[in-house]
CSV table of C-alpha atoms in Angstrom, one decimal:
chain,number,residue,atom,x,y,z
A,1,UNK,CA,-6.0,-6.8,-33.7
A,2,UNK,CA,-4.9,-4.1,-31.3
A,3,UNK,CA,-1.3,-2.9,-31.3
A,4,UNK,CA,0.2,-1.8,-28.0
A,5,UNK,CA,3.5,0.2,-27.7
A,6,UNK,CA,5.7,-0.6,-24.9
A,7,UNK,CA,8.4,1.9,-24.1
A,8,UNK,CA,11.7,0.9,-22.7
A,9,UNK,CA,14.0,3.7,-21.6
A,10,UNK,CA,16.4,4.3,-18.8
A,11,UNK,CA,16.3,6.7,-17.0
A,12,UNK,CA,12.5,7.0,-17.6
A,13,UNK,CA,11.5,10.4,-18.7
A,14,UNK,CA,8.8,11.9,-16.5
A,15,UNK,CA,7.1,15.3,-16.5
A,16,UNK,CA,8.2,16.0,-13.0
A,17,UNK,CA,9.0,14.8,-9.5
A,18,UNK,CA,6.9,16.9,-7.0
A,19,UNK,CA,6.9,16.8,-3.3
A,20,UNK,CA,4.0,17.7,-1.1
A,21,UNK,CA,5.0,18.4,2.6
A,22,UNK,CA,3.1,18.9,5.8
A,23,UNK,CA,0.9,15.8,5.4
A,24,UNK,CA,-0.1,13.0,7.6
A,25,UNK,CA,-0.8,9.4,6.7
A,26,UNK,CA,-3.9,8.0,8.3
A,27,UNK,CA,-4.3,4.2,7.9
A,28,UNK,CA,-7.7,2.7,9.0
A,29,UNK,CA,-9.2,-0.8,8.7
A,30,UNK,CA,-12.5,-2.4,9.5
A,31,UNK,CA,-14.9,-5.1,8.6
A,32,UNK,CA,-16.9,-5.6,5.4
A,33,UNK,CA,-20.2,-4.8,7.2
A,34,UNK,CA,-18.8,-1.3,8.1
A,35,UNK,CA,-18.1,-0.3,4.5
A,36,UNK,CA,-21.4,1.7,3.9
A,37,UNK,CA,-20.7,3.8,7.0
A,38,UNK,CA,-17.0,4.2,6.0
A,39,UNK,CA,-18.1,5.2,2.5
A,40,UNK,CA,-20.3,8.0,3.9
A,41,UNK,CA,-17.3,9.1,6.2
A,42,UNK,CA,-14.9,9.1,3.3
A,43,UNK,CA,-17.3,11.2,1.1
A,44,UNK,CA,-17.5,13.7,4.0
A,45,UNK,CA,-13.7,13.6,4.3
A,46,UNK,CA,-13.3,14.2,0.6
A,47,UNK,CA,-15.7,17.3,0.8
A,48,UNK,CA,-14.3,18.7,4.0
A,49,UNK,CA,-10.5,17.9,4.0
A,50,UNK,CA,-9.6,17.1,0.5
A,51,UNK,CA,-7.3,14.2,0.9
A,52,UNK,CA,-4.1,14.1,-1.2
A,53,UNK,CA,-3.7,10.4,-1.5
A,54,UNK,CA,-6.1,7.5,-1.2
A,55,UNK,CA,-5.5,3.8,-1.3
A,56,UNK,CA,-8.0,1.1,-0.5
A,57,UNK,CA,-7.3,-2.6,-0.4
A,58,UNK,CA,-8.9,-5.8,0.8
A,59,UNK,CA,-5.9,-8.0,1.4
A,60,UNK,CA,-7.7,-10.7,3.6
A,61,UNK,CA,-11.4,-9.8,2.9
A,62,UNK,CA,-11.6,-6.8,5.2
A,63,UNK,CA,-11.0,-3.2,4.0
A,64,UNK,CA,-7.9,-1.2,4.7
A,65,UNK,CA,-7.8,2.4,3.7
A,66,UNK,CA,-4.8,4.8,3.6
A,67,UNK,CA,-5.3,8.6,3.3
A,68,UNK,CA,-2.9,11.5,3.2
A,69,UNK,CA,-4.3,14.7,4.6
A,70,UNK,CA,-2.9,17.9,5.9
A,71,UNK,CA,-1.4,17.6,9.5
A,72,UNK,CA,-4.2,20.0,10.8
A,73,UNK,CA,-7.1,17.9,9.5
A,74,UNK,CA,-5.7,14.4,10.2
A,75,UNK,CA,-7.0,14.2,13.8
A,76,UNK,CA,-10.6,15.2,12.7
A,77,UNK,CA,-10.4,12.6,9.9
A,78,UNK,CA,-9.2,10.0,12.4
A,79,UNK,CA,-12.2,10.7,14.6
A,80,UNK,CA,-14.6,10.6,11.7
A,81,UNK,CA,-13.3,7.1,10.6
A,82,UNK,CA,-13.4,5.7,14.2
A,83,UNK,CA,-17.0,6.7,14.4
A,84,UNK,CA,-17.8,4.3,11.6
A,85,UNK,CA,-16.6,1.2,13.4
A,86,UNK,CA,-13.2,1.2,11.6
A,87,UNK,CA,-10.0,1.1,13.6
A,88,UNK,CA,-7.1,3.4,13.0
A,89,UNK,CA,-3.4,4.0,13.7
A,90,UNK,CA,-2.4,7.3,14.9
A,91,UNK,CA,-1.8,9.8,11.9
A,92,UNK,CA,1.9,9.8,11.0
A,93,UNK,CA,3.7,12.9,9.4
A,94,UNK,CA,4.7,12.2,5.7
A,95,UNK,CA,5.8,13.8,2.6
A,96,UNK,CA,4.3,12.6,-0.6
A,97,UNK,CA,6.4,12.3,-3.7
A,98,UNK,CA,4.6,12.4,-7.0
A,99,UNK,CA,6.1,11.2,-10.3
A,100,UNK,CA,4.0,12.3,-13.2
A,101,UNK,CA,3.9,10.2,-16.3
A,102,UNK,CA,3.6,10.0,-19.3
A,103,UNK,CA,2.0,6.8,-20.0
A,104,UNK,CA,3.3,4.6,-17.1
A,105,UNK,CA,0.8,1.9,-18.2
A,106,UNK,CA,2.8,1.3,-21.4
A,107,UNK,CA,6.1,0.8,-19.5
A,108,UNK,CA,7.1,-2.4,-17.9
A,109,UNK,CA,8.7,-2.4,-14.5
A,110,UNK,CA,7.9,1.2,-13.6
A,111,UNK,CA,7.1,0.5,-10.0
A,112,UNK,CA,10.1,-1.7,-9.8
A,113,UNK,CA,12.3,1.1,-10.9
A,114,UNK,CA,10.8,3.4,-8.2
A,115,UNK,CA,11.2,0.9,-5.5
A,116,UNK,CA,14.8,0.2,-6.7
A,117,UNK,CA,15.6,3.9,-6.4
A,118,UNK,CA,14.1,4.0,-2.9
A,119,UNK,CA,16.1,0.9,-1.9
A,120,UNK,CA,19.4,2.4,-3.1
A,121,UNK,CA,18.5,5.5,-1.0
A,122,UNK,CA,17.8,3.2,2.0
A,123,UNK,CA,14.2,4.6,2.1
A,124,UNK,CA,11.2,2.5,3.0
A,125,UNK,CA,7.9,3.9,1.6
A,126,UNK,CA,5.0,4.0,4.1
A,127,UNK,CA,2.4,3.8,1.4
A,128,UNK,CA,2.3,3.7,-2.5
A,129,UNK,CA,-0.4,4.5,-5.0
A,130,UNK,CA,0.0,4.2,-8.7
A,131,UNK,CA,-2.2,5.0,-11.8
A,132,UNK,CA,-1.7,4.8,-15.5
A,133,UNK,CA,0.1,8.1,-15.5
A,134,UNK,CA,1.5,8.7,-12.0
A,135,UNK,CA,3.1,7.2,-8.9
A,136,UNK,CA,2.6,8.6,-5.4
A,137,UNK,CA,4.9,7.6,-2.5
A,138,UNK,CA,4.4,8.5,1.1
A,139,UNK,CA,7.7,8.7,3.0
A,140,UNK,CA,8.8,10.0,6.4
A,141,UNK,CA,9.6,13.8,6.1
A,142,UNK,CA,13.3,13.1,7.0
A,143,UNK,CA,13.5,10.6,4.1
A,144,UNK,CA,12.1,13.0,1.4
A,145,UNK,CA,15.5,14.3,0.2
A,146,UNK,CA,17.1,10.8,0.0
A,147,UNK,CA,14.0,9.4,-1.6
A,148,UNK,CA,13.9,12.1,-4.4
A,149,UNK,CA,17.7,11.5,-5.0
A,150,UNK,CA,17.1,7.8,-5.3
A,151,UNK,CA,14.1,8.2,-7.6
A,152,UNK,CA,16.3,10.4,-9.9
A,153,UNK,CA,18.6,7.5,-10.5
A,154,UNK,CA,15.9,5.9,-12.6
A,155,UNK,CA,13.7,8.8,-13.6
A,156,UNK,CA,14.6,11.9,-15.5
A,157,UNK,CA,12.6,15.1,-15.2
A,158,UNK,CA,12.9,18.2,-17.5
A,159,UNK,CA,15.4,20.9,-16.6
A,160,UNK,CA,13.7,23.8,-14.9
């Protein structure tokens, strides 16, 4: 039998809350049949532009992809994805806030705590990505300061 530890602490200790500025959020969507072409385009984007954030979902059977790239490369990435048959919204300037672990997978309600902090700061995230050890939130650049303040209500980072 496996034993799994679940940590419950508030505020949640994290290694850090980092902000990456000067990015653009590109959101694209398409049909299932366009996935092979989109996959090739995404691989080229990864090699050329090094996206900072990627989220893919199939909410109604058709793929939706969110990328965060530098402002300078977002227009090129937009054109590359449109060439695959996908559709795209215009890239939107964003800041990405990164909360780095440890072990978010062992802690219940981590995403709820992040969203609670943003809600208290009156900030609506434009995109969210989470993994076992990190949470990344794309917000409007003007919401960056309030978002970090709101996140610090529930997350504690080491003194610098």
